[in-house]
Amino acid sequence: MNELKTTFSQGSVIARLLGYLILLAVSAVGVWAIFGTLRDGHIEATTTQNVPWGLWVALYIFFLGLSAGSFLLSTLVYVFGIKKLEPAGPLALLQALGCLVLGGMLILLDLGHPARMYKIITSMNPTSVMAWMGFFYNIYIVVVLVEIYFALRPQLVLKAQAGGSSAWWYRLLALGSKRLDPASLARDKKWLMALGILGIPIAITVHGGVGSIFAVAKARPNWFGGLFPIIFLISALASGGALLALLTAVFSRLPKEAKRGVVRTIMRLTVGILAFDLLLMCSEIMVTYYGNIPHEVAGWNFAMFGPSWWVFWLIQLAVGAAIPILIVINPKTGRSAGWLGLAGLLVVVGIIGARWNLVVPPQLTPTFDALPNAYHHARFALGYVPSVHEFLVGLGVVALGLWAFLLLRKLLPLDEAELAGVENHHV
Amino acid sequence: MDMTRRGFLKGAGVAVAAATATALPGCLQEASAGNGNRRWGMVIDLKRCIACKACGAACRLENKTPPGVAYGVFLDEEKGQFPHAYRLSFFRPCMQCEESSCAKVCPTGATSHRKDGIVGVDYEKCIGCRYCIAACPYGARSFDYGHNYIEAANNPYNAIPSSEYGAEYGLRSKGRSPIGNVRKCTFCLHLQDEKGEYREPTACSRTCMGKAIHFGDLKDPEAKCLVHGEKMQELLARRGHYRLKEELGNEPSVYYLPA
Ligand code: SF4
Ligand code: SF4
Ligand code: SF4
């Protein structure tokens, strides 16, 4: 038995090492590509004058959606007091922050002049949806940061009091706070609730606002309309839940039973939201085809039957919806944290496809059909396929995100906070 | 012409020197800029157009736009099926919309309306987000990806500055505006004098051999086309006229007389 245990842990050490090596290699290439963008601008990107927003914007809204979704899920714990989910609360908040930073990185790289990004605030144009979105983005970051502090404070104080060589670090993070009495814990809860309540409209404004950036562009009929921001929000919720389930299933050190319970609750919720998301999309598609306005139909034709048809059918629908829904409703797989974590991963991947389909196909129909022939240059050509460089930058950002997560798990008392959540739940 | 050329070169030199020292404010795009008594516009008579496409070529020469950046373009399309085939072709500059989508969505206000109706871009303010491209219903804006016709920096062609915006951004160099910015037709703003009147009309209208592109003031009912001398309002009244995608409510300043 003991022998078996050693071989097993040796195996997992090798697997872990391999994982780190792959991550290291991917990040090296990705960071190199990121520096390439900063040095040479967008010359390596294949976006055009007809499709000005490509893969990076799709990934940006993907991350922002993950963030908003995770945050809104955390309010289930801190505002609505759903005890079952309590262990996942701190992780959800951390996820909200991390994805926000990754999204910010991507959109920074997407700018032609990243060094001038601050002008969105200093020279804000009040009629621009994007400017307002940027404004609320900043407020949102602050709310999430403060919430993380209060969610982790008791554990930080405990860690600091436990002494040891890293006590100074936890003291620093706790911002000098030392109290652990019931009154101070109750105060934490109050703050979390207040910030959560404040955060709900802010998260909705930020992510609904990103959807509105697209929704107000009357030049692109497949974007223009009131349903668009809502679809953004609903897919955000689904992706946030799915990522939370995935990370909990993989990294959580909770007892088996507790872990399974949390993952199952999250995934059931996620699948329900996903179904609603599909309903909204169906409505869009049916109204478009019935209405039969050529440019609008062309947009959906591009998404479903165009060169990236597989993103719609295979990634968004099969991988991202059908399979995970089956996993969750199947009584066998629906009870295993591993399977449910996999379902979470699939939903996350599917939402990347969904984001692509929200951003790119609606731009593929040029504003005038004759435009691509009027100017013979690749920047006016029809269609858009991301370049290798664009993929590498995307990969680089995801890899950096993973490093940040691994590091934060070491530096923050996440496991302890999780366990505290379980104890509260059982008290 | 030689004088102007020398003026441009001098202006460009000053601009380059100044831009390295401080970020120049785009002096031409301040909200106060432009002659408020004018509203510059075009009346394009498609009956006179022979589809030679010289307007687009003239535009490229005048503004020295790099590859992949287009201001005025000629759109040419065959539609329908025999025997009901027809050809749809017209010159499309920026419409200088009164209710423009681009200035409305621009997060930094880099794109803004001048008092004379021209929509300009302040390259120092523009962050290159390309929202304006996504939002313009007329495809009239281009992101400058940094392509050049000739890469060698000391090639004589590259030493000729572009005259747009008073040649403030005359010479291209990597990583500096207008590379990384969104660019557009400005009704050849650089051809205006200090009072906001045109020293000479826009390149496209000047070049048109069919005399199809009329350019002038749309505010003063008596104003005449700066190229051919017809009254602008009379041109509009004589035959039916229309504007592109009128239903979107952008109120373009470019009118078309049907073919
Ligand atoms: S045509 Fe496009 S770029 Fe020109 S003013 Fe109108 S919206 Fe702006
Ligand atoms: S690309 Fe420049 S001009 Fe266009 S919306 Fe963005 S900041 Fe404004
Ligand atoms: S007005 Fe000038 S910039 Fe505009 S299309 Fe004509 S030539 Fe080009």
Coordinates of C-alpha atoms in Angstrom, one line a residue, chain A:
Chain A
M1 CA 0.0 0.0 0.0
N2 CA 2.7 2.4 1.0
E3 CA 4.7 1.4 -2.1
L4 CA 1.7 2.1 -4.3
K5 CA 1.4 5.5 -2.7
T6 CA 5.0 6.4 -3.5
T7 CA 4.8 5.3 -7.1
F8 CA 1.6 7.3 -7.4
S9 CA 3.1 10.4 -6.0
Q10 CA 6.2 10.0 -8.1
G11 CA 4.0 9.7 -11.2
S12 CA 2.2 12.9 -10.2
V13 CA 5.5 14.6 -9.6
I14 CA 6.6 13.8 -13.2
A15 CA 3.2 14.8 -14.5
R16 CA 3.5 18.1 -12.7
L17 CA 7.0 18.7 -13.9
L18 CA 5.9 18.0 -17.4
G19 CA 3.0 20.4 -17.0
Y20 CA 5.3 23.1 -15.8
L21 CA 7.7 22.5 -18.7
I22 CA 4.9 22.8 -21.2
L23 CA 3.6 25.9 -19.5
L24 CA 7.1 27.4 -19.5
A25 CA 7.5 26.7 -23.2
V26 CA 4.1 28.2 -24.1
S27 CA 4.7 31.3 -22.0
A28 CA 8.2 31.8 -23.5
V29 CA 6.8 31.8 -27.1
G30 CA 3.8 33.8 -26.0
V31 CA 5.8 36.5 -24.2
W32 CA 8.0 36.8 -27.2
A33 CA 5.0 37.4 -29.4
I34 CA 3.6 39.9 -27.0
F35 CA 6.9 41.9 -27.1
G36 CA 6.7 41.6 -30.9
T37 CA 3.3 43.4 -30.8
L38 CA 4.6 46.1 -28.5
R39 CA 7.6 46.7 -30.7
D40 CA 6.1 46.4 -34.2
G41 CA 2.4 47.3 -33.7
H42 CA -0.2 45.5 -35.7
I43 CA 1.6 44.7 -38.9
E44 CA 1.6 41.0 -38.0
A45 CA -2.1 40.9 -37.3
T46 CA -4.5 40.0 -40.1
T47 CA -7.4 42.2 -39.1
T48 CA -8.6 44.4 -42.0
Q49 CA -10.4 47.7 -42.6
N50 CA -13.6 45.6 -42.9
V51 CA -12.9 43.4 -39.8
P52 CA -11.1 45.9 -37.5
W53 CA -11.7 43.7 -34.4
G54 CA -10.3 40.1 -34.4
L55 CA -9.2 37.4 -32.2
W56 CA -7.8 39.6 -29.5
V57 CA -11.1 41.4 -29.0
A58 CA -12.9 38.1 -29.0
L59 CA -10.6 36.9 -26.2
Y60 CA -10.9 40.2 -24.4
I61 CA -14.7 39.9 -24.1
F62 CA -14.2 36.2 -23.2
F63 CA -12.0 37.2 -20.2
L64 CA -14.2 40.1 -19.3
G65 CA -17.2 37.8 -19.4
L66 CA -15.4 35.2 -17.2
S67 CA -14.7 38.0 -14.7
A68 CA -18.2 39.4 -14.6
G69 CA -19.6 35.9 -14.4
S70 CA -17.3 34.9 -11.6
F71 CA -18.1 38.0 -9.7
L72 CA -21.8 37.7 -10.0
L73 CA -21.5 34.1 -8.8
S74 CA -19.5 35.3 -5.7
T75 CA -22.5 37.5 -4.8
L76 CA -24.6 34.3 -4.5
V77 CA -22.4 33.6 -1.5
Y78 CA -21.8 37.1 -0.1
V79 CA -25.0 38.8 -0.8
F80 CA -27.6 36.1 -1.1
G81 CA -26.0 33.9 1.5
I82 CA -26.2 30.6 -0.4
K83 CA -24.3 28.4 2.1
K84 CA -23.7 25.5 -0.3
L85 CA -21.4 27.7 -2.4
E86 CA -19.5 29.3 0.4
P87 CA -16.2 27.4 -0.1
A88 CA -16.0 28.7 -3.7
G89 CA -16.5 32.4 -2.8
P90 CA -12.9 33.5 -2.4
L91 CA -11.8 31.7 -5.6
A92 CA -14.6 33.2 -7.5
L93 CA -13.4 36.7 -6.5
L94 CA -9.9 35.9 -7.3
Q95 CA -11.0 34.6 -10.7
A96 CA -12.9 37.8 -11.3
L97 CA -9.8 39.9 -10.6
G98 CA -7.4 37.7 -12.7
C99 CA -9.6 37.5 -15.7
L100 CA -10.1 41.3 -15.6
V101 CA -6.3 41.8 -15.7
L102 CA -5.9 39.3 -18.5
G103 CA -8.6 41.0 -20.5
G104 CA -7.0 44.4 -19.8
M105 CA -3.7 43.1 -21.2
L106 CA -5.3 41.9 -24.4
I107 CA -7.2 45.1 -25.1
L108 CA -4.0 47.0 -24.3
L109 CA -2.2 45.0 -27.0
D110 CA -5.1 45.5 -29.4
L111 CA -4.7 49.3 -29.3
G112 CA -2.7 51.0 -32.0
H113 CA -1.1 53.2 -29.3
P114 CA -1.2 51.3 -26.0
A115 CA 0.8 54.0 -24.2
R116 CA -2.1 56.4 -24.7
M117 CA -4.7 54.1 -23.0
Y118 CA -5.1 56.5 -20.1
K119 CA -6.7 59.0 -22.5
I120 CA -9.9 57.1 -22.2
I121 CA -10.1 58.6 -18.8
T122 CA -8.3 61.9 -19.1
S123 CA -9.9 62.9 -22.3
M124 CA -13.2 61.0 -22.0
N125 CA -15.8 61.5 -24.6
P126 CA -19.2 61.3 -22.8
T127 CA -21.1 60.0 -25.8
S128 CA -18.9 57.0 -26.2
V129 CA -20.1 53.7 -24.8
M130 CA -16.5 52.5 -24.8
A131 CA -15.3 55.4 -22.6
W132 CA -18.0 54.7 -20.0
M133 CA -17.1 51.1 -20.1
G134 CA -13.5 52.0 -19.3
F135 CA -14.6 54.2 -16.5
F136 CA -16.6 51.5 -14.8
Y137 CA -13.9 49.0 -15.5
N138 CA -11.7 50.9 -13.1
I139 CA -14.3 51.1 -10.4
Y140 CA -15.0 47.4 -10.8
I141 CA -11.3 46.5 -10.3
V142 CA -11.3 48.5 -7.0
V143 CA -14.6 46.8 -5.8
V144 CA -13.2 43.3 -6.5
L145 CA -9.9 44.1 -4.8
V146 CA -11.5 45.4 -1.7
E147 CA -13.8 42.4 -1.6
I148 CA -11.0 40.0 -1.9
Y149 CA -9.4 41.6 1.1
F150 CA -12.4 41.2 3.3
A151 CA -13.0 37.6 2.0
L152 CA -9.5 36.6 3.0
R153 CA -8.8 38.8 6.0
P154 CA -9.6 36.3 8.7
Q155 CA -7.3 33.7 7.1
L156 CA -4.6 36.3 6.6
V157 CA -4.7 37.3 10.2
L158 CA -4.6 33.6 11.3
K159 CA -1.6 33.0 9.0
A160 CA 0.1 36.0 10.4
Q161 CA -0.4 34.9 13.9
A162 CA 0.8 31.4 13.2
G163 CA 4.3 33.0 12.8
G164 CA 7.0 31.5 10.7
S165 CA 9.2 33.0 8.1
S166 CA 6.3 34.2 5.9
A167 CA 4.3 35.8 8.7
W168 CA 5.4 39.3 7.6
W169 CA 3.9 38.7 4.2
Y170 CA 0.5 37.9 5.6
R171 CA 0.7 40.8 8.0
L172 CA 1.3 43.0 5.1
L173 CA -1.6 41.6 3.1
A174 CA -3.9 41.9 6.2
L175 CA -2.9 45.6 6.2
G176 CA -2.0 45.4 9.9
S177 CA -5.4 44.0 10.9
K178 CA -5.2 41.7 13.9
R179 CA -8.7 41.1 15.1
L180 CA -10.4 37.8 14.9
D181 CA -13.2 38.4 17.4
P182 CA -16.8 37.7 16.3
A183 CA -17.5 41.4 15.9
S184 CA -14.7 41.8 13.4
L185 CA -15.8 38.7 11.5
A186 CA -19.3 40.1 11.3
R187 CA -17.9 43.4 10.1
D188 CA -16.1 41.5 7.3
K189 CA -19.4 39.9 6.3
K190 CA -21.1 43.2 6.3
W191 CA -18.5 44.7 4.0
L192 CA -18.7 41.8 1.7
M193 CA -22.4 42.1 1.4
A194 CA -22.3 45.9 0.9
L195 CA -19.6 45.6 -1.8
G196 CA -21.4 42.7 -3.4
I197 CA -24.6 44.7 -3.6
L198 CA -22.6 47.6 -5.0
G199 CA -20.7 45.3 -7.3
I200 CA -23.8 43.7 -9.0
P201 CA -24.9 46.8 -10.9
I202 CA -21.2 47.6 -11.6
A203 CA -20.4 44.2 -13.0
I204 CA -23.6 44.3 -15.1
T205 CA -22.7 47.8 -16.3
V206 CA -19.1 46.8 -17.2
H207 CA -20.0 43.6 -19.1
G208 CA -23.4 44.8 -20.4
G209 CA -21.4 47.9 -21.4
V210 CA -19.0 45.8 -23.5
G211 CA -22.0 44.2 -25.2
S212 CA -23.4 47.7 -25.8
I213 CA -20.2 48.8 -27.5
F214 CA -21.2 46.4 -30.2
A215 CA -24.9 46.7 -29.9
V216 CA -24.9 50.4 -30.7
A217 CA -23.0 50.0 -33.9
K218 CA -25.8 50.5 -36.5
A219 CA -23.2 50.0 -39.2
R220 CA -23.2 46.2 -38.4
P221 CA -26.7 44.9 -38.5
N222 CA -25.8 41.6 -36.6
W223 CA -24.6 43.6 -33.7
F224 CA -27.2 46.3 -33.6
G225 CA -30.0 45.6 -31.2
G226 CA -31.2 45.4 -27.7
L227 CA -30.7 41.6 -27.2
F228 CA -26.9 41.8 -27.8
P229 CA -25.8 43.1 -24.4
I230 CA -28.1 40.6 -22.7
I231 CA -26.5 37.7 -24.6
F232 CA -23.2 39.0 -23.4
L233 CA -24.2 38.9 -19.8
I234 CA -25.8 35.5 -19.9
S235 CA -22.8 33.9 -21.6
A236 CA -20.7 35.6 -19.0
L237 CA -22.5 34.0 -16.2
A238 CA -22.2 30.6 -17.9
S239 CA -18.5 30.9 -18.5
G240 CA -17.8 32.2 -15.0
G241 CA -19.6 29.3 -13.4
A242 CA -17.9 26.8 -15.6
L243 CA -14.4 28.1 -14.8
L244 CA -15.2 28.1 -11.2
A245 CA -16.3 24.5 -11.3
L246 CA -13.2 23.5 -13.3
L247 CA -10.8 25.2 -10.9
T248 CA -12.5 23.9 -7.8
A249 CA -12.5 20.4 -9.3
V250 CA -8.8 20.5 -10.1
F251 CA -7.2 22.5 -7.4
S252 CA -9.4 22.5 -4.4
R253 CA -8.1 20.6 -1.3
L254 CA -11.6 20.2 0.2
P255 CA -12.8 16.8 1.5
K256 CA -14.1 14.7 -1.4
E257 CA -17.8 14.9 -0.4
A258 CA -17.7 18.7 0.1
K259 CA -15.9 19.2 -3.1
R260 CA -18.3 17.2 -5.1
G261 CA -21.2 19.1 -3.6
V262 CA -19.8 22.5 -4.5
V263 CA -18.8 21.5 -8.0
R264 CA -22.2 19.9 -8.6
T265 CA -24.2 22.9 -7.4
I266 CA -22.1 25.3 -9.6
M267 CA -22.3 23.1 -12.7
R268 CA -26.1 22.6 -12.4
L269 CA -26.5 26.4 -12.2
T270 CA -24.1 26.8 -15.1
V271 CA -25.9 24.4 -17.4
G272 CA -29.3 26.1 -16.7
I273 CA -27.8 29.5 -17.6
L274 CA -26.2 28.0 -20.7
A275 CA -29.6 26.7 -21.8
F276 CA -31.1 30.2 -21.5
D277 CA -28.1 31.5 -23.5
L278 CA -28.9 29.1 -26.3
L279 CA -32.6 30.1 -26.2
L280 CA -31.6 33.8 -26.7
M281 CA -29.3 32.8 -29.6
C282 CA -32.1 30.7 -31.2
S283 CA -34.4 33.7 -31.1
E284 CA -31.8 35.9 -32.8
I285 CA -31.2 33.3 -35.5
M286 CA -34.9 32.7 -36.2
V287 CA -35.9 36.3 -36.3
T288 CA -33.0 37.1 -38.6
Y289 CA -33.8 34.3 -41.1
Y290 CA -37.5 35.1 -41.1
G291 CA -36.9 38.8 -41.6
N292 CA -34.6 37.9 -44.5
I293 CA -32.7 41.2 -44.6
P294 CA -29.7 40.2 -46.8
H295 CA -26.9 41.7 -44.7
E296 CA -28.2 40.3 -41.5
V297 CA -28.7 36.8 -43.0
A298 CA -25.2 37.0 -44.4
G299 CA -23.8 37.5 -40.9
W300 CA -25.4 34.3 -39.6
N301 CA -24.6 32.4 -42.8
F302 CA -20.9 33.3 -42.2
A303 CA -21.1 32.0 -38.6
M304 CA -22.9 28.8 -39.4
F305 CA -21.8 27.9 -42.9
G306 CA -18.8 30.1 -43.5
P307 CA -15.1 29.2 -43.3
S308 CA -15.3 29.0 -39.5
W309 CA -18.5 26.9 -39.4
W310 CA -16.8 24.4 -37.1
V311 CA -16.5 27.0 -34.4
F312 CA -20.3 27.3 -34.3
W313 CA -21.3 23.6 -34.7
L314 CA -18.4 21.8 -33.0
I315 CA -17.0 24.2 -30.5
Q316 CA -19.9 26.3 -29.5
L317 CA -22.7 23.8 -29.8
A318 CA -21.2 20.3 -29.4
V319 CA -18.2 20.8 -27.1
G320 CA -19.5 23.9 -25.4
A321 CA -23.2 23.0 -24.8
A322 CA -24.4 19.5 -25.8
I323 CA -21.7 17.4 -24.2
P324 CA -21.5 19.3 -20.9
I325 CA -25.2 19.3 -20.6
L326 CA -25.2 15.5 -21.1
I327 CA -22.4 15.1 -18.5
V328 CA -24.4 17.1 -15.9
I329 CA -27.7 15.4 -16.4
N330 CA -26.3 11.9 -16.6
P331 CA -26.7 10.5 -13.1
K332 CA -23.4 8.7 -13.2
T333 CA -21.1 11.5 -14.5
G334 CA -23.2 14.1 -12.8
R335 CA -22.0 12.9 -9.5
S336 CA -18.3 12.9 -10.0
A337 CA -16.2 16.0 -9.4
G338 CA -13.8 15.0 -12.1
W339 CA -16.5 14.6 -14.8
L340 CA -18.2 17.9 -13.7
G341 CA -14.8 19.6 -13.9
L342 CA -14.4 18.4 -17.4
A343 CA -17.9 19.7 -18.2
G344 CA -16.8 23.0 -16.9
L345 CA -13.7 23.0 -19.1
L346 CA -15.8 22.2 -22.1
V347 CA -18.2 25.0 -21.4
V348 CA -15.3 27.4 -21.0
V349 CA -13.9 26.3 -24.4
G350 CA -17.4 26.6 -26.0
I351 CA -17.8 30.1 -24.7
I352 CA -14.5 31.1 -26.5
G353 CA -16.2 29.9 -29.7
A354 CA -19.3 31.8 -28.8
R355 CA -17.3 35.0 -28.3
W356 CA -15.6 34.5 -31.6
N357 CA -19.0 34.2 -33.2
L358 CA -20.3 37.3 -31.5
V359 CA -17.3 39.4 -32.7
V360 CA -16.1 38.2 -36.0
P361 CA -18.9 37.0 -38.4
P362 CA -21.0 40.2 -38.0
Q363 CA -18.1 42.1 -39.4
L364 CA -17.5 39.8 -42.4
T365 CA -20.1 41.6 -44.5
P366 CA -18.4 44.8 -45.6
T367 CA -20.4 48.0 -45.3
F368 CA -20.5 48.2 -49.1
D369 CA -20.3 44.9 -51.1
A370 CA -17.9 46.6 -53.5
L371 CA -15.4 47.7 -50.9
P372 CA -13.0 44.7 -51.1
N373 CA -12.7 45.2 -54.9
A374 CA -12.3 48.9 -54.7
Y375 CA -8.9 48.8 -53.1
H376 CA -6.6 45.9 -53.9
H377 CA -4.8 45.2 -50.7
A378 CA -4.9 42.5 -48.1
R379 CA -6.2 45.0 -45.6
F380 CA -9.4 45.4 -47.7
A381 CA -9.8 41.8 -48.6
L382 CA -12.9 39.8 -47.6
G383 CA -12.8 37.5 -44.6
Y384 CA -10.5 37.2 -41.6
V385 CA -8.4 34.4 -40.3
P386 CA -6.1 35.2 -37.3
S387 CA -2.4 35.0 -38.0
V388 CA -0.1 32.7 -36.1
H389 CA 1.2 35.8 -34.3
E390 CA -2.3 36.6 -33.0
F391 CA -2.8 33.1 -31.7
L392 CA 0.6 33.2 -30.0
V393 CA -0.2 36.4 -28.2
G394 CA -3.5 34.9 -27.1
L395 CA -1.7 31.8 -25.8
G396 CA 0.9 34.0 -24.1
V397 CA -1.8 35.9 -22.2
V398 CA -3.5 32.7 -21.1
A399 CA -0.2 31.2 -20.0
L400 CA 0.6 34.3 -18.0
G401 CA -2.8 34.0 -16.4
L402 CA -2.1 30.4 -15.4
W403 CA 1.3 31.5 -13.8
A404 CA -0.4 34.2 -11.9
F405 CA -3.0 31.8 -10.6
L406 CA -0.4 29.2 -9.5
L407 CA 1.6 32.0 -7.8
L408 CA -1.4 33.4 -6.0
R409 CA -2.4 30.0 -4.7
K410 CA 1.0 29.9 -3.1
L411 CA 0.9 33.5 -1.8
L412 CA -2.7 33.6 -0.5
P413 CA -4.4 31.5 2.0
L414 CA -6.9 30.2 -0.5
D415 CA -7.2 26.6 0.8
E416 CA -7.8 27.8 4.3
A417 CA -10.5 30.1 3.2
E418 CA -12.1 27.3 1.3
L419 CA -12.1 25.1 4.3
A420 CA -13.4 27.8 6.5
G421 CA -16.3 28.0 4.1
V422 CA -17.1 24.3 4.5
E423 CA -17.0 24.6 8.3
N424 CA -19.3 27.6 8.2
H425 CA -21.6 25.6 6.0
H426 CA -21.7 22.7 8.5
V427 CA -22.1 24.7 11.6

